[in-house]
GROMACS .gro file of C-alpha atoms in nm:
model
  386
    1MET     CA    1   6.634 -17.051  -5.671
    2VAL     CA    2   6.620 -17.142  -6.041
    3ASP     CA    3   6.905 -16.992  -6.241
    4GLN     CA    4   6.791 -17.106  -6.584
    5LEU     CA    5   6.533 -17.323  -6.756
    6PRO     CA    6   6.603 -17.543  -7.059
    7PRO     CA    7   6.508 -17.401  -7.401
    8LEU     CA    8   6.197 -17.531  -7.572
    9PRO     CA    9   6.239 -17.756  -7.879
   10LEU     CA   10   6.188 -17.535  -8.185
   11ALA     CA   11   6.139 -17.839  -8.410
   12LEU     CA   12   5.827 -17.917  -8.206
   13LYS     CA   13   5.704 -17.561  -8.260
   14ALA     CA   14   5.743 -17.587  -8.638
   15GLU     CA   15   5.564 -17.922  -8.642
   16CYS     CA   16   5.272 -17.793  -8.435
   17LEU     CA   17   5.239 -17.473  -8.640
   18ASP     CA   18   5.215 -17.678  -8.957
   19ARG     CA   19   4.950 -17.901  -8.798
   20ARG     CA   20   4.752 -17.597  -8.679
   21ARG     CA   21   4.738 -17.447  -9.025
   22ARG     CA   22   4.643 -17.781  -9.183
   23ALA     CA   23   4.369 -17.834  -8.925
   24VAL     CA   24   4.223 -17.491  -9.002
   25GLN     CA   25   4.238 -17.570  -9.374
   26GLU     CA   26   4.047 -17.894  -9.316
   27THR     CA   27   3.778 -17.699  -9.132
   28LEU     CA   28   3.762 -17.440  -9.409
   29ARG     CA   29   3.704 -17.707  -9.669
   30ALA     CA   30   3.444 -17.881  -9.451
   31LYS     CA   31   3.251 -17.555  -9.419
   32GLY     CA   32   3.279 -17.469  -9.789
   33LEU     CA   33   3.507 -17.172  -9.719
   34ASP     CA   34   3.792 -17.072  -9.948
   35GLY     CA   35   4.024 -16.915  -9.696
   36LEU     CA   36   4.089 -16.742  -9.366
   37VAL     CA   37   4.244 -16.408  -9.280
   38ALA     CA   38   4.391 -16.416  -8.927
   39TYR     CA   39   4.478 -16.071  -8.795
   40GLY     CA   40   4.702 -15.962  -8.506
   41ASN     CA   41   4.701 -15.610  -8.363
   42GLY     CA   42   5.029 -15.628  -8.170
   43ARG     CA   43   4.868 -15.559  -7.833
   44HIS     CA   44   4.931 -15.882  -7.646
   45SER     CA   45   4.711 -15.954  -7.345
   46PHE     CA   46   4.602 -16.258  -7.149
   47LEU     CA   47   4.246 -16.121  -7.180
   48ALA     CA   48   4.229 -16.152  -7.560
   49SER     CA   49   4.327 -16.407  -7.824
   50ASN     CA   50   4.574 -16.342  -8.107
   51PRO     CA   51   4.479 -16.555  -8.411
   52ALA     CA   52   4.772 -16.436  -8.625
   53TRP     CA   53   5.034 -16.520  -8.362
   54TYR     CA   54   4.872 -16.861  -8.306
   55LEU     CA   55   4.901 -16.953  -8.676
   56ALA     CA   56   5.234 -16.782  -8.753
   57GLY     CA   57   5.424 -16.852  -8.430
   58PHE     CA   58   5.557 -16.496  -8.431
   59ARG     CA   59   5.529 -16.215  -8.178
   60GLN     CA   60   5.493 -15.901  -8.382
   61LEU     CA   61   5.644 -15.576  -8.260
   62GLY     CA   62   5.449 -15.355  -8.498
   63PRO     CA   63   5.078 -15.267  -8.505
   64HIS     CA   64   4.962 -15.512  -8.775
   65MET     CA   65   5.011 -15.870  -8.891
   66ALA     CA   66   4.797 -16.096  -9.107
   67VAL     CA   67   4.817 -16.464  -9.195
   68LEU     CA   68   4.633 -16.540  -9.520
   69LEU     CA   69   4.545 -16.909  -9.527
   70PRO     CA   70   4.376 -17.047  -9.838
   71ALA     CA   71   4.172 -17.367  -9.807
   72GLU     CA   72   4.425 -17.525 -10.042
   73GLY     CA   73   4.790 -17.427 -10.073
   74ASP     CA   74   5.049 -17.241  -9.872
   75PRO     CA   75   4.983 -16.935  -9.653
   76ALA     CA   76   5.112 -16.582  -9.691
   77VAL     CA   77   5.211 -16.348  -9.408
   78ILE     CA   78   5.215 -15.968  -9.403
   79VAL     CA   79   5.386 -15.791  -9.113
   80ALA     CA   80   5.450 -15.428  -9.028
   81PRO     CA   81   5.687 -15.245  -9.005
   82THR     CA   82   5.957 -15.319  -9.260
   83TRP     CA   83   6.243 -15.307  -9.009
   84ASP     CA   84   6.109 -15.627  -8.849
   85ALA     CA   85   6.143 -15.825  -9.173
   86GLY     CA   86   6.459 -16.012  -9.075
   87ARG     CA   87   6.327 -16.133  -8.742
   88ALA     CA   88   5.994 -16.229  -8.900
   89GLN     CA   89   6.158 -16.427  -9.178
   90GLU     CA   90   6.384 -16.609  -8.934
   91GLN     CA   91   6.107 -16.704  -8.691
   92ILE     CA   92   5.813 -16.765  -8.924
   93GLY     CA   93   6.010 -16.946  -9.194
   94LEU     CA   94   5.743 -16.923  -9.465
   95PRO     CA   95   5.853 -16.824  -9.817
   96ASP     CA   96   5.557 -16.594  -9.886
   97LEU     CA   97   5.626 -16.319  -9.634
   98VAL     CA   98   5.608 -15.947  -9.694
   99ALA     CA   99   5.708 -15.669  -9.454
  100VAL     CA  100   5.562 -15.323  -9.514
  101GLU     CA  101   5.515 -14.996  -9.336
  102PRO     CA  102   5.194 -14.969  -9.130
  103ALA     CA  103   5.036 -14.728  -9.377
  104ASP     CA  104   5.085 -14.985  -9.654
  105PHE     CA  105   4.950 -15.282  -9.458
  106LEU     CA  106   4.599 -15.300  -9.604
  107PRO     CA  107   4.712 -15.253  -9.968
  108ALA     CA  108   4.971 -15.528  -9.912
  109VAL     CA  109   4.702 -15.760  -9.772
  110GLN     CA  110   4.480 -15.690 -10.071
  111ALA     CA  111   4.764 -15.761 -10.313
  112ALA     CA  112   4.840 -16.090 -10.137
  113LEU     CA  113   4.473 -16.189 -10.144
  114ASP     CA  114   4.467 -16.124 -10.518
  115ARG     CA  115   4.787 -16.323 -10.565
  116LEU     CA  116   4.639 -16.619 -10.376
  117GLY     CA  117   4.304 -16.591 -10.552
  118MET     CA  118   4.126 -16.548 -10.218
  119ARG     CA  119   3.916 -16.240 -10.298
  120ARG     CA  120   3.693 -16.437 -10.533
  121GLY     CA  121   3.570 -16.690 -10.276
  122ARG     CA  122   3.406 -16.722  -9.936
  123ILE     CA  123   3.654 -16.587  -9.684
  124ALA     CA  124   3.640 -16.582  -9.305
  125VAL     CA  125   3.821 -16.329  -9.085
  126ALA     CA  126   3.959 -16.415  -8.742
  127GLY     CA  127   4.037 -16.071  -8.609
  128GLY     CA  128   4.045 -16.087  -8.233
  129VAL     CA  129   4.046 -15.729  -8.105
  130GLN     CA  130   4.084 -15.502  -8.410
  131PRO     CA  131   4.127 -15.130  -8.464
  132ARG     CA  132   3.829 -14.973  -8.635
  133LEU     CA  133   4.038 -14.897  -8.943
  134ILE     CA  134   4.106 -15.267  -8.986
  135SER     CA  135   3.763 -15.406  -8.900
  136GLU     CA  136   3.595 -15.170  -9.145
  137ALA     CA  137   3.837 -15.264  -9.424
  138TRP     CA  138   3.740 -15.634  -9.445
  139PRO     CA  139   3.388 -15.585  -9.588
  140VAL     CA  140   3.533 -15.351  -9.850
  141MET     CA  141   3.822 -15.580  -9.938
  142LEU     CA  142   3.629 -15.908  -9.923
  143ARG     CA  143   3.281 -16.004 -10.037
  144ASN     CA  144   3.069 -16.048  -9.724
  145PRO     CA  145   3.345 -16.197  -9.507
  146GLU     CA  146   3.233 -16.446  -9.245
  147LEU     CA  147   3.327 -16.453  -8.879
  148GLY     CA  148   3.625 -16.682  -8.840
  149ASP     CA  149   3.739 -16.648  -8.480
  150LYS     CA  150   3.584 -16.982  -8.382
  151LEU     CA  151   3.779 -17.155  -8.659
  152VAL     CA  152   4.090 -17.077  -8.456
  153SER     CA  153   3.951 -17.083  -8.102
  154ASP     CA  154   3.779 -17.421  -8.139
  155LEU     CA  155   4.115 -17.567  -8.241
  156SER     CA  156   4.335 -17.386  -7.990
  157ARG     CA  157   4.128 -17.448  -7.679
  158ILE     CA  158   4.264 -17.805  -7.688
  159ARG     CA  159   4.635 -17.754  -7.628
  160ASP     CA  160   4.882 -17.913  -7.866
  161GLU     CA  161   5.232 -18.024  -7.767
  162TRP     CA  162   5.391 -17.683  -7.829
  163SER     CA  163   5.126 -17.495  -7.634
  164LEU     CA  164   5.165 -17.739  -7.345
  165ALA     CA  165   5.543 -17.703  -7.352
  166CYS     CA  166   5.501 -17.325  -7.328
  167VAL     CA  167   5.253 -17.332  -7.041
  168ARG     CA  168   5.459 -17.586  -6.847
  169LYS     CA  169   5.764 -17.363  -6.877
  170GLY     CA  170   5.549 -17.063  -6.783
  171ALA     CA  171   5.423 -17.246  -6.473
  172ALA     CA  172   5.782 -17.322  -6.372
  173ILE     CA  173   5.873 -16.955  -6.418
  174ALA     CA  174   5.572 -16.845  -6.211
  175GLU     CA  175   5.664 -17.081  -5.929
  176ALA     CA  176   6.027 -16.970  -5.936
  177GLY     CA  177   5.914 -16.609  -5.936
  178TYR     CA  178   5.697 -16.666  -5.632
  179ARG     CA  179   5.984 -16.835  -5.445
  180PHE     CA  180   6.194 -16.531  -5.531
  181ILE     CA  181   5.923 -16.306  -5.384
  182LEU     CA  182   5.914 -16.507  -5.062
  183GLU     CA  183   6.293 -16.488  -5.028
  184THR     CA  184   6.315 -16.119  -5.118
  185ALA     CA  185   6.018 -15.956  -4.942
  186ARG     CA  186   6.084 -15.790  -4.607
  187PRO     CA  187   5.915 -15.530  -4.385
  188GLY     CA  188   5.987 -15.174  -4.495
  189MET     CA  189   6.029 -15.271  -4.861
  190PRO     CA  190   5.809 -15.080  -5.110
  191GLU     CA  191   5.569 -15.300  -5.301
  192TYR     CA  192   5.689 -15.163  -5.634
  193VAL     CA  193   6.050 -15.258  -5.558
  194LEU     CA  194   5.949 -15.617  -5.484
  195ALA     CA  195   5.737 -15.625  -5.802
  196ALA     CA  196   6.018 -15.484  -6.017
  197GLU     CA  197   6.280 -15.725  -5.885
  198SER     CA  198   6.055 -16.028  -5.928
  199GLU     CA  199   5.957 -15.911  -6.277
  200ALA     CA  200   6.323 -15.885  -6.378
  201TYR     CA  201   6.393 -16.226  -6.230
  202MET     CA  202   6.111 -16.396  -6.423
  203ARG     CA  203   6.207 -16.228  -6.748
  204GLY     CA  204   6.557 -16.359  -6.694
  205LEU     CA  205   6.409 -16.709  -6.680
  206GLY     CA  206   6.242 -16.667  -7.019
  207ALA     CA  207   5.912 -16.484  -6.961
  208GLU     CA  208   5.861 -16.242  -7.249
  209ASP     CA  209   5.576 -16.074  -7.061
  210ASN     CA  210   5.414 -16.092  -6.718
  211PHE     CA  211   5.082 -15.965  -6.586
  212GLN     CA  212   5.138 -15.929  -6.214
  213LEU     CA  213   4.922 -15.809  -5.928
  214LEU     CA  214   5.139 -15.787  -5.617
  215SER     CA  215   5.014 -15.597  -5.316
  216ALA     CA  216   4.975 -15.624  -4.940
  217SER     CA  217   4.753 -15.498  -4.661
  218GLN     CA  218   4.650 -15.579  -4.307
  219HIS     CA  219   4.303 -15.646  -4.453
  220ASN     CA  220   4.294 -15.671  -4.834
  221ARG     CA  221   3.971 -15.569  -5.005
  222ALA     CA  222   4.088 -15.715  -5.336
  223ALA     CA  223   4.400 -15.784  -5.538
  224HIS     CA  224   4.531 -15.475  -5.714
  225ARG     CA  225   4.826 -15.319  -5.888
  226THR     CA  226   5.148 -15.258  -5.700
  227SER     CA  227   5.174 -14.928  -5.511
  228GLU     CA  228   5.433 -14.731  -5.313
  229ARG     CA  229   5.308 -14.882  -4.986
  230LEU     CA  230   5.578 -15.024  -4.755
  231LEU     CA  231   5.543 -15.386  -4.651
  232ALA     CA  232   5.480 -15.431  -4.279
  233ALA     CA  233   5.462 -15.707  -4.020
  234GLY     CA  234   5.114 -15.858  -4.014
  235ASP     CA  235   5.051 -15.785  -4.383
  236VAL     CA  236   4.883 -16.038  -4.607
  237LEU     CA  237   5.074 -16.033  -4.936
  238LEU     CA  238   4.873 -16.126  -5.246
  239GLY     CA  239   5.032 -16.238  -5.570
  240GLU     CA  240   4.864 -16.301  -5.903
  241ILE     CA  241   5.160 -16.401  -6.120
  242THR     CA  242   5.101 -16.450  -6.494
  243PRO     CA  243   5.412 -16.495  -6.712
  244SER     CA  244   5.393 -16.555  -7.086
  245VAL     CA  245   5.609 -16.792  -7.290
  246ASP     CA  246   5.576 -16.756  -7.669
  247GLY     CA  247   5.238 -16.591  -7.623
  248GLU     CA  248   5.093 -16.852  -7.387
  249TYR     CA  249   5.009 -16.705  -7.047
  250VAL     CA  250   4.986 -16.916  -6.732
  251GLN     CA  251   4.873 -16.794  -6.391
  252ILE     CA  252   4.924 -16.886  -6.026
  253CYS     CA  253   4.747 -16.716  -5.735
  254ARG     CA  254   4.931 -16.705  -5.403
  255THR     CA  255   4.899 -16.565  -5.050
  256ALA     CA  256   5.166 -16.512  -4.785
  257VAL     CA  257   5.165 -16.356  -4.439
  258ILE     CA  258   5.451 -16.137  -4.315
  259GLY     CA  259   5.504 -16.284  -3.971
  260ASP     CA  260   5.307 -16.564  -3.809
  261PRO     CA  261   4.960 -16.629  -3.957
  262THR     CA  262   4.664 -16.636  -3.721
  263GLN     CA  263   4.450 -16.945  -3.673
  264THR     CA  264   4.169 -16.758  -3.848
  265GLN     CA  265   4.389 -16.697  -4.153
  266LEU     CA  266   4.502 -17.059  -4.161
  267ALA     CA  267   4.142 -17.182  -4.139
  268ALA     CA  268   4.030 -16.943  -4.414
  269PHE     CA  269   4.303 -17.058  -4.649
  270ASP     CA  270   4.224 -17.423  -4.575
  271LEU     CA  271   3.860 -17.353  -4.663
  272LEU     CA  272   3.953 -17.209  -5.003
  273ASP     CA  273   4.214 -17.477  -5.068
  274GLY     CA  274   3.954 -17.746  -4.999
  275ALA     CA  275   3.710 -17.574  -5.235
  276LEU     CA  276   3.976 -17.567  -5.506
  277ARG     CA  277   4.062 -17.935  -5.464
  278SER     CA  278   3.694 -18.034  -5.476
  279ALA     CA  279   3.648 -17.839  -5.799
  280MET     CA  280   3.960 -17.997  -5.949
  281ALA     CA  281   3.831 -18.346  -5.873
  282ALA     CA  282   3.497 -18.264  -6.040
  283ALA     CA  283   3.645 -18.091  -6.348
  284LYS     CA  284   3.632 -18.379  -6.594
  285PRO     CA  285   3.555 -18.388  -6.967
  286GLY     CA  286   3.184 -18.333  -7.032
  287VAL     CA  287   3.119 -18.139  -6.710
  288ALA     CA  288   2.970 -17.790  -6.750
  289ALA     CA  289   3.174 -17.495  -6.626
  290ARG     CA  290   2.881 -17.370  -6.417
  291ASP     CA  291   2.874 -17.706  -6.234
  292ILE     CA  292   3.239 -17.658  -6.137
  293VAL     CA  293   3.147 -17.319  -5.990
  294GLU     CA  294   2.876 -17.479  -5.779
  295VAL     CA  295   3.117 -17.745  -5.652
  296MET     CA  296   3.376 -17.482  -5.564
  297ASN     CA  297   3.124 -17.256  -5.393
  298ALA     CA  298   2.959 -17.534  -5.190
  299PRO     CA  299   3.205 -17.549  -4.896
  300ILE     CA  300   3.232 -17.170  -4.887
  301VAL     CA  301   2.852 -17.140  -4.875
  302ALA     CA  302   2.836 -17.413  -4.610
  303ALA     CA  303   3.077 -17.210  -4.396
  304GLY     CA  304   2.831 -16.919  -4.401
  305TYR     CA  305   2.984 -16.704  -4.674
  306GLU     CA  306   2.726 -16.736  -4.952
  307PRO     CA  307   2.689 -16.357  -5.007
  308TYR     CA  308   3.065 -16.337  -5.069
  309THR     CA  309   3.054 -16.595  -5.350
  310LYS     CA  310   2.868 -16.344  -5.569
  311PRO     CA  311   2.951 -16.005  -5.724
  312PRO     CA  312   3.089 -15.765  -5.620
  313TYR     CA  313   3.303 -15.995  -5.405
  314MET     CA  314   3.359 -16.259  -5.675
  315ARG     CA  315   3.338 -16.248  -6.054
  316THR     CA  316   3.471 -16.574  -6.195
  317ARG     CA  317   3.619 -16.896  -6.060
  318GLY     CA  318   3.864 -16.944  -6.344
  319HIS     CA  319   3.943 -16.862  -6.705
  320SER     CA  320   4.157 -16.956  -6.999
  321MET     CA  321   4.448 -16.745  -7.126
  322ALA     CA  322   4.523 -16.933  -7.448
  323LEU     CA  323   4.693 -16.757  -7.737
  324GLY     CA  324   4.413 -16.859  -7.970
  325SER     CA  325   4.113 -16.903  -7.740
  326MET     CA  326   3.961 -16.755  -7.425
  327ASP     CA  327   3.749 -17.069  -7.364
  328PRO     CA  328   3.649 -17.172  -7.108
  329GLU     CA  329   3.543 -16.918  -6.849
  330ILE     CA  330   3.452 -17.088  -6.522
  331ALA     CA  331   3.147 -16.880  -6.438
  332ILE     CA  332   2.803 -16.959  -6.300
  333ASP     CA  333   2.634 -16.845  -6.623
  334SER     CA  334   2.873 -17.029  -6.857
  335ASP     CA  335   2.736 -17.292  -7.097
  336GLU     CA  336   3.090 -17.409  -7.176
  337VAL     CA  337   3.152 -17.783  -7.138
  338LEU     CA  338   3.499 -17.895  -7.036
  339LEU     CA  339   3.702 -18.093  -7.288
  340LYS     CA  340   4.003 -18.314  -7.235
  341GLY     CA  341   4.320 -18.115  -7.296
  342MET     CA  342   4.182 -17.774  -7.195
  343VAL     CA  343   4.416 -17.560  -6.985
  344PHE     CA  344   4.306 -17.274  -6.763
  345VAL     CA  345   4.353 -17.125  -6.417
  346LEU     CA  346   4.109 -17.241  -6.150
  347HIS     CA  347   4.086 -17.013  -5.847
  348PRO     CA  348   3.854 -16.967  -5.548
  349ASN     CA  349   4.004 -16.623  -5.483
  350GLN     CA  350   3.772 -16.482  -5.221
  351TYR     CA  351   3.705 -16.194  -4.984
  352LEU     CA  352   3.614 -16.311  -4.635
  353PRO     CA  353   3.514 -16.055  -4.369
  354GLU     CA  354   3.739 -16.196  -4.094
  355THR     CA  355   4.059 -16.213  -4.301
  356GLY     CA  356   4.016 -15.994  -4.606
  357TYR     CA  357   4.090 -16.113  -4.960
  358ILE     CA  358   4.280 -16.439  -5.002
  359MET     CA  359   4.423 -16.574  -5.328
  360CYS     CA  360   4.439 -16.946  -5.401
  361GLY     CA  361   4.460 -17.081  -5.756
  362GLU     CA  362   4.640 -17.317  -5.992
  363PRO     CA  363   4.681 -17.361  -6.367
  364VAL     CA  364   4.529 -17.698  -6.455
  365ILE     CA  365   4.483 -17.932  -6.750
  366ILE     CA  366   4.163 -18.133  -6.790
  367THR     CA  367   4.211 -18.511  -6.790
  368ASP     CA  368   3.979 -18.810  -6.754
  369ASP     CA  369   4.063 -18.807  -6.383
  370GLY     CA  370   3.985 -18.440  -6.330
  371ALA     CA  371   4.187 -18.119  -6.337
  372VAL     CA  372   4.558 -18.184  -6.283
  373PRO     CA  373   4.778 -17.893  -6.169
  374LEU     CA  374   5.060 -17.782  -6.398
  375THR     CA  375   5.256 -17.658  -6.099
  376SER     CA  376   5.504 -17.875  -5.910
  377ARG     CA  377   5.330 -17.793  -5.581
  378MET     CA  378   4.993 -17.639  -5.509
  379GLY     CA  379   4.994 -17.312  -5.322
  380ARG     CA  380   4.973 -17.290  -4.945
  381LEU     CA  381   4.964 -17.006  -4.697
  382GLU     CA  382   5.331 -16.909  -4.683
  383THR     CA  383   5.509 -16.703  -4.418
  384ILE     CA  384   5.768 -16.430  -4.466
  385PRO     CA  385   5.994 -16.344  -4.169
  386ALA     CA  386   5.888 -16.025  -3.997
   0.00000   0.00000   0.00000
């Protein structure tokens, strides 16, 4: 059991944030743009990017935040509400920072744009998921603003040192959380109790958030949210564990059997584990995401399960969860090409008729030698005493 994990070096964070903003400014100048508005809506999810958090290094608690980044010069930050000003100033560390009430957010942004001289030029907006009130304000406030999400996502899909430090710590938390689950789960225990205790444990290790699917059945149809069901001998326990460290999510997918696994279950897990390892070996820079799907599916198809490698039994074979970018998605229709330094979860999670749904997946980083796991040990079919 892990009692604590070392803190991350904040000097590295400051250095990387400065490099991120400078890299965006270089791109702005190269494209003839005069500035970028990066917006954050405060609803943090591993299914959506947060451009403002990526450039400010700050998890907002209120509904709005904006980073105003001119092509030349220093940025300005506007956060809401006002009571979060002290925390924002301490963590962001930029001199031009204003905290306002939510109702005053847009007027404050406009005033800052005027102060920086950004309303007179070509401005891009990286908004991520925006409320309608906000998305409709940009064309009024700015002259024909351009789409700027790719200015951030093209940079952030290649992880810098701070992002990698966060995901490595997140992977360690996820692994520790799963060990806690294996040591804590027992027949008769409600799923929601196990989920709550493991959630508290991972937050104690430094996870500021955690998307977790934790459920069990004698024959799982899919992974799903925790319920009131009592764990029982013979159950297959599924865990999709996704902690976040400073906004960077990282995911592991795990399967355990309460009691002794059957030979059929062991063979099924070995099939998926082999598919995962083949895909990892093939996932090198320059390889298309759809080709990785074909490599992963090949042994499953060869075993006679081709119909189960398609919807509704399977949607995607992996995906990114970066703070600034959702690229790549490892899907059969994806045109994305893998790049060195990309980080994402790769998973042949699969329903098989003989065993039910099985989860098997690792967070990986793309290297010249293929996808390397960020975990200390790849998942295996674990057993929990019955």
